[in-house]
mmCIF file of C-alpha atoms in Angstrom:
data_model
loop_
_atom_site.group_PDB
_atom_site.id
_atom_site.type_symbol
_atom_site.label_atom_id
_atom_site.label_comp_id
_atom_site.label_asym_id
_atom_site.label_seq_id
_atom_site.Cartn_x
_atom_site.Cartn_y
_atom_site.Cartn_z
ATOM 1 C CA ILE A 1 18.645 -5.399 0.360
ATOM 2 C CA GLN A 2 21.033 -6.460 2.995
ATOM 3 C CA HIS A 3 18.426 -4.973 5.647
ATOM 4 C CA VAL A 4 15.762 -7.367 3.965
ATOM 5 C CA ILE A 5 18.202 -10.364 4.509
ATOM 6 C CA VAL A 6 18.673 -9.251 8.102
ATOM 7 C CA PHE A 7 15.082 -8.730 8.643
ATOM 8 C CA ALA A 8 14.179 -12.370 7.553
ATOM 9 C CA ASN A 9 16.747 -13.679 9.770
ATOM 10 C CA VAL A 10 16.163 -11.854 12.840
ATOM 11 C CA LEU A 11 12.227 -12.573 12.388
ATOM 12 C CA ARG A 12 12.954 -16.140 12.343
ATOM 13 C CA ASP A 13 15.067 -15.828 15.472
ATOM 14 C CA ARG A 14 12.241 -13.620 17.176
ATOM 15 C CA LEU A 15 9.628 -16.484 16.300
ATOM 16 C CA ARG A 16 11.809 -19.255 17.625
ATOM 17 C CA HIS A 17 12.896 -17.201 20.751
ATOM 18 C CA GLN A 18 16.722 -17.792 19.929
ATOM 19 C CA THR A 19 19.585 -15.695 18.771
ATOM 20 C CA ALA A 20 21.176 -16.241 15.486
ATOM 21 C CA ASN A 21 24.963 -16.744 14.965
ATOM 22 C CA PRO A 22 26.129 -13.239 14.383
ATOM 23 C CA THR A 23 29.132 -14.312 12.225
ATOM 24 C CA GLU A 24 26.908 -16.152 9.844
ATOM 25 C CA LEU A 25 24.637 -13.002 9.663
ATOM 26 C CA ILE A 26 27.539 -10.619 9.091
ATOM 27 C CA GLN A 27 28.619 -12.983 6.043
ATOM 28 C CA THR A 28 25.243 -13.069 4.542
ATOM 29 C CA SER A 29 24.097 -9.471 5.124
ATOM 30 C CA GLY A 30 27.567 -7.741 4.667
ATOM 31 C CA MET A 31 26.640 -5.752 7.799
ATOM 32 C CA SER A 32 29.401 -4.650 10.329
ATOM 33 C CA GLN A 33 29.908 -6.560 13.614
ATOM 34 C CA GLN A 34 28.944 -3.226 15.394
ATOM 35 C CA ALA A 35 25.708 -3.018 13.415
ATOM 36 C CA ILE A 36 24.670 -6.715 14.305
ATOM 37 C CA THR A 37 25.538 -6.054 17.933
ATOM 38 C CA GLN A 38 23.402 -2.845 17.996
ATOM 39 C CA LEU A 39 20.668 -4.932 16.235
ATOM 40 C CA TYR A 40 20.656 -7.555 18.928
ATOM 41 C CA GLN A 41 20.456 -4.954 21.736
ATOM 42 C CA GLN A 42 16.843 -3.976 20.569
ATOM 43 C CA ALA A 43 13.970 -5.195 22.049
ATOM 44 C CA ASN A 44 12.203 -5.849 18.801
ATOM 45 C CA ALA A 45 15.052 -6.366 16.149
ATOM 46 C CA PRO A 46 12.938 -7.177 12.990
ATOM 47 C CA GLN A 47 11.037 -3.847 13.764
ATOM 48 C CA TYR A 48 14.248 -2.016 14.161
ATOM 49 C CA THR A 49 15.497 -3.472 10.877
ATOM 50 C CA LEU A 50 12.236 -1.979 9.127
ATOM 51 C CA SER A 51 12.836 1.251 10.757
ATOM 52 C CA LEU A 52 16.546 1.285 9.345
ATOM 53 C CA ILE A 53 15.148 0.223 5.928
ATOM 54 C CA GLN A 54 12.704 3.156 6.212
ATOM 55 C CA TRP A 55 15.415 5.706 7.260
ATOM 56 C CA GLU A 56 17.675 4.677 4.223
ATOM 57 C CA LEU A 57 14.815 5.180 1.929
ATOM 58 C CA MET A 58 14.008 8.503 3.366
ATOM 59 C CA GLN A 59 17.661 9.515 2.897
ATOM 60 C CA ALA A 60 17.784 8.142 -0.785
ATOM 61 C CA LEU A 61 14.638 10.461 -1.392
ATOM 62 C CA LYS A 62 16.415 13.434 0.310
ATOM 63 C CA GLU A 63 19.417 12.977 -1.807
ATOM 64 C CA GLY A 64 17.500 12.458 -5.127
ATOM 65 C CA GLU A 65 18.587 8.913 -5.524
ATOM 66 C CA ILE A 66 15.010 7.742 -5.735
ATOM 67 C CA SER A 67 11.974 9.626 -6.921
ATOM 68 C CA ASP A 68 8.910 10.029 -4.542
ATOM 69 C CA ILE A 69 7.000 7.678 -6.467
ATOM 70 C CA ILE A 70 9.773 4.878 -5.871
ATOM 71 C CA TYR A 71 9.761 5.788 -2.113
ATOM 72 C CA THR A 72 6.236 5.497 -1.846
ATOM 73 C CA GLN A 73 6.044 2.092 -3.347
ATOM 74 C CA MET A 74 9.183 0.812 -1.491
ATOM 75 C CA ASN A 75 7.712 2.231 1.824
ATOM 76 C CA GLN A 76 4.568 0.223 0.951
ATOM 77 C CA HIS A 77 6.545 -2.905 1.004
ATOM 78 C CA VAL A 78 8.271 -2.017 4.091
ATOM 79 C CA THR A 79 4.871 -1.651 5.636
ATOM 80 C CA GLU A 80 3.669 -4.929 4.242
ATOM 81 C CA LEU A 81 6.726 -6.549 5.993
ATOM 82 C CA SER A 82 5.670 -5.023 9.173
ATOM 83 C CA LEU A 83 2.201 -6.354 8.811
ATOM 84 C CA VAL A 84 3.839 -9.896 8.225
ATOM 85 C CA GLN A 85 5.846 -9.467 11.453
ATOM 86 C CA THR A 86 2.960 -8.433 13.332
ATOM 87 C CA GLY A 87 0.756 -11.418 12.176
ATOM 88 C CA CYS A 88 3.621 -13.949 12.799
ATOM 89 C CA ASP A 89 4.052 -12.528 16.265
ATOM 90 C CA ARG A 90 0.402 -12.855 17.001
ATOM 91 C CA ILE A 91 0.490 -16.372 16.093
ATOM 92 C CA ALA A 92 3.467 -17.115 18.232
ATOM 93 C CA THR A 93 2.235 -15.460 21.267
ATOM 94 C CA THR A 94 -1.347 -16.691 21.198
ATOM 95 C CA PRO A 95 -1.613 -20.023 22.772
ATOM 96 C CA LEU A 96 -4.638 -22.250 22.792
ATOM 97 C CA PRO A 97 -6.993 -21.506 25.636
ATOM 98 C CA PHE A 98 -6.157 -23.830 28.303
ATOM 99 C CA ALA A 99 -9.937 -24.732 28.713
ATOM 100 C CA TYR A 100 -10.070 -25.846 25.069
ATOM 101 C CA SER A 101 -7.045 -28.124 25.533
ATOM 102 C CA VAL A 102 -8.526 -29.545 28.635
ATOM 103 C CA LEU A 103 -12.048 -30.012 27.282
ATOM 104 C CA LEU A 104 -10.724 -31.563 23.936
ATOM 105 C CA ASN A 105 -8.666 -34.075 25.902
ATOM 106 C CA ARG A 106 -11.119 -35.262 28.281
ATOM 107 C CA THR A 107 -13.730 -35.342 25.787
ATOM 108 C CA VAL A 108 -11.508 -37.507 23.511
ATOM 109 C CA TYR A 109 -10.687 -39.931 26.305
ATOM 110 C CA PHE A 110 -14.211 -40.286 27.644
ATOM 111 C CA PHE A 111 -15.476 -40.885 23.980
ATOM 112 C CA CYS A 112 -13.012 -43.533 23.507
ATOM 113 C CA PHE A 113 -13.833 -45.182 26.911
ATOM 114 C CA MET A 114 -17.590 -45.186 26.342
ATOM 115 C CA LEU A 115 -17.603 -46.199 22.585
ATOM 116 C CA PRO A 116 -17.113 -49.988 23.416
ATOM 117 C CA PHE A 117 -19.971 -50.190 25.542
ATOM 118 C CA SER A 118 -22.454 -48.477 22.802
ATOM 119 C CA LEU A 119 -20.921 -50.628 19.937
ATOM 120 C CA GLY A 120 -20.524 -53.815 21.647
ATOM 121 C CA SER A 121 -23.872 -55.201 21.074
ATOM 122 C CA THR A 122 -23.959 -54.242 17.603
ATOM 123 C CA LEU A 123 -20.486 -55.330 16.386
ATOM 124 C CA GLY A 124 -19.750 -58.051 18.695
ATOM 125 C CA LEU A 125 -15.913 -59.101 18.005
ATOM 126 C CA ALA A 126 -15.271 -56.352 15.592
ATOM 127 C CA THR A 127 -15.754 -53.732 18.455
ATOM 128 C CA PRO A 128 -12.180 -53.676 19.645
ATOM 129 C CA LEU A 129 -10.886 -53.301 15.983
ATOM 130 C CA LEU A 130 -13.248 -50.456 15.179
ATOM 131 C CA VAL A 131 -12.851 -48.825 18.646
ATOM 132 C CA GLY A 132 -9.052 -49.089 18.147
ATOM 133 C CA ILE A 133 -9.125 -47.367 14.857
ATOM 134 C CA LEU A 134 -11.447 -44.669 16.103
ATOM 135 C CA ALA A 135 -9.358 -43.982 19.202
ATOM 136 C CA TYR A 136 -6.354 -43.906 17.212
ATOM 137 C CA THR A 137 -7.900 -41.253 15.046
ATOM 138 C CA PHE A 138 -9.335 -39.094 17.940
ATOM 139 C CA LEU A 139 -6.243 -39.111 20.035
ATOM 140 C CA GLY A 140 -4.277 -38.297 17.002
ATOM 141 C CA LEU A 141 -6.507 -35.176 16.453
ATOM 142 C CA ASP A 142 -5.940 -34.464 20.256
ATOM 143 C CA ALA A 143 -2.021 -34.537 19.767
ATOM 144 C CA LEU A 144 -2.340 -32.575 16.726
ATOM 145 C CA SER A 145 -4.073 -29.732 18.594
ATOM 146 C CA SER A 146 -1.219 -29.262 20.898
ATOM 147 C CA GLU A 147 1.268 -29.363 18.020
ATOM 148 C CA ILE A 148 -0.279 -26.493 15.815
ATOM 149 C CA GLU A 149 0.109 -24.258 18.838
ATOM 150 C CA GLU A 150 3.750 -23.656 18.172
ATOM 151 C CA PRO A 151 4.337 -23.780 14.310
ATOM 152 C CA PHE A 152 7.627 -21.915 14.372
ATOM 153 C CA GLY A 153 9.720 -24.268 16.396
ATOM 154 C CA THR A 154 12.498 -26.643 15.246
ATOM 155 C CA GLN A 155 10.568 -29.843 15.270
ATOM 156 C CA SER A 156 10.379 -31.894 12.140
ATOM 157 C CA ASN A 157 6.706 -30.885 11.779
ATOM 158 C CA ASP A 158 7.191 -27.247 12.173
ATOM 159 C CA LEU A 159 7.521 -24.545 9.508
ATOM 160 C CA PRO A 160 10.977 -24.902 7.882
ATOM 161 C CA LEU A 161 11.943 -21.333 8.640
ATOM 162 C CA ASP A 162 15.489 -21.899 7.995
ATOM 163 C CA ALA A 163 15.051 -23.103 4.534
ATOM 164 C CA MET A 164 12.599 -20.167 3.876
ATOM 165 C CA VAL A 165 15.203 -17.634 4.981
ATOM 166 C CA ARG A 166 17.827 -19.432 3.082
ATOM 167 C CA THR A 167 15.786 -19.082 -0.094
ATOM 168 C CA ILE A 168 15.163 -15.258 0.727
ATOM 169 C CA GLU A 169 19.074 -14.907 1.070
ATOM 170 C CA ILE A 170 19.878 -16.806 -2.194
ATOM 171 C CA GLU A 171 17.318 -14.860 -4.188
ATOM 172 C CA LEU A 172 18.305 -11.406 -2.796
ATOM 173 C CA LEU A 173 22.137 -12.066 -2.945
ATOM 174 C CA GLY A 174 21.477 -13.591 -6.564
ATOM 175 C CA THR A 175 20.030 -10.144 -7.578
ATOM 176 C CA LEU A 176 23.062 -8.353 -6.380
ATOM 177 C CA GLY A 177 25.293 -10.624 -8.239
ATOM 178 C CA LYS A 178 26.947 -11.698 -4.952
ATOM 179 C CA PRO A 179 27.988 -15.237 -4.151
ATOM 180 C CA THR A 180 24.877 -17.104 -2.750
ATOM 181 C CA PRO A 181 25.038 -19.744 0.176
ATOM 182 C CA PRO A 182 23.900 -23.374 -0.814
ATOM 183 C CA PRO A 183 20.267 -24.259 -0.363
ATOM 184 C CA ILE A 184 19.512 -26.007 2.916
ATOM 185 C CA GLN A 185 18.968 -29.846 2.154
ATOM 186 C CA ALA A 186 16.350 -31.978 3.689
ATOM 187 C CA GLN A 187 17.598 -34.083 6.581
ATOM 188 C CA ASP A 188 15.561 -37.269 7.293
ATOM 189 C CA ASN A 189 12.930 -35.894 4.675
ATOM 190 C CA ASN A 190 12.474 -32.673 6.726
ATOM 191 C CA LEU A 191 13.660 -29.163 6.330
ATOM 192 C CA LEU A 192 13.969 -26.853 9.486
#
């Protein structure tokens, strides 16, 4: 279970392109300083962690601590975690195409520039109000397209990965009967 906690932490760090505080990871996972150092020397720390889990499962099977049915089920869960990592890596490393960004941006600005000319004769003095509302909406959608490109960051509108990882830590440590860290509280109505 400690390796699943480590997996959640190192996957978050990989998606955010940062390195976690090893002291905090040692406290929550119970792993040694040497194991954590070796973990961060790997090119793909989440995948390395999953391989450690698979190795421990294989050892438990060889020593008769678990049955082959339990091993198969647990190994399937590890495979699913690997698929989760692959999907998250794909999202994190696939940018919006440059042509899409440019075309969307220029189309929005051109539309907002030309809109008053087409509505002026119909709406009269209400044209600036309607054009302002429509321009605000379309420019907001344009800004939104650039925000969804990086969902794993630390801005207020990104996914609350820290809170998700803390929830995993609390639940797993709770099942082991170990002390759990406090949940992450929202700051300015946002979780990170």
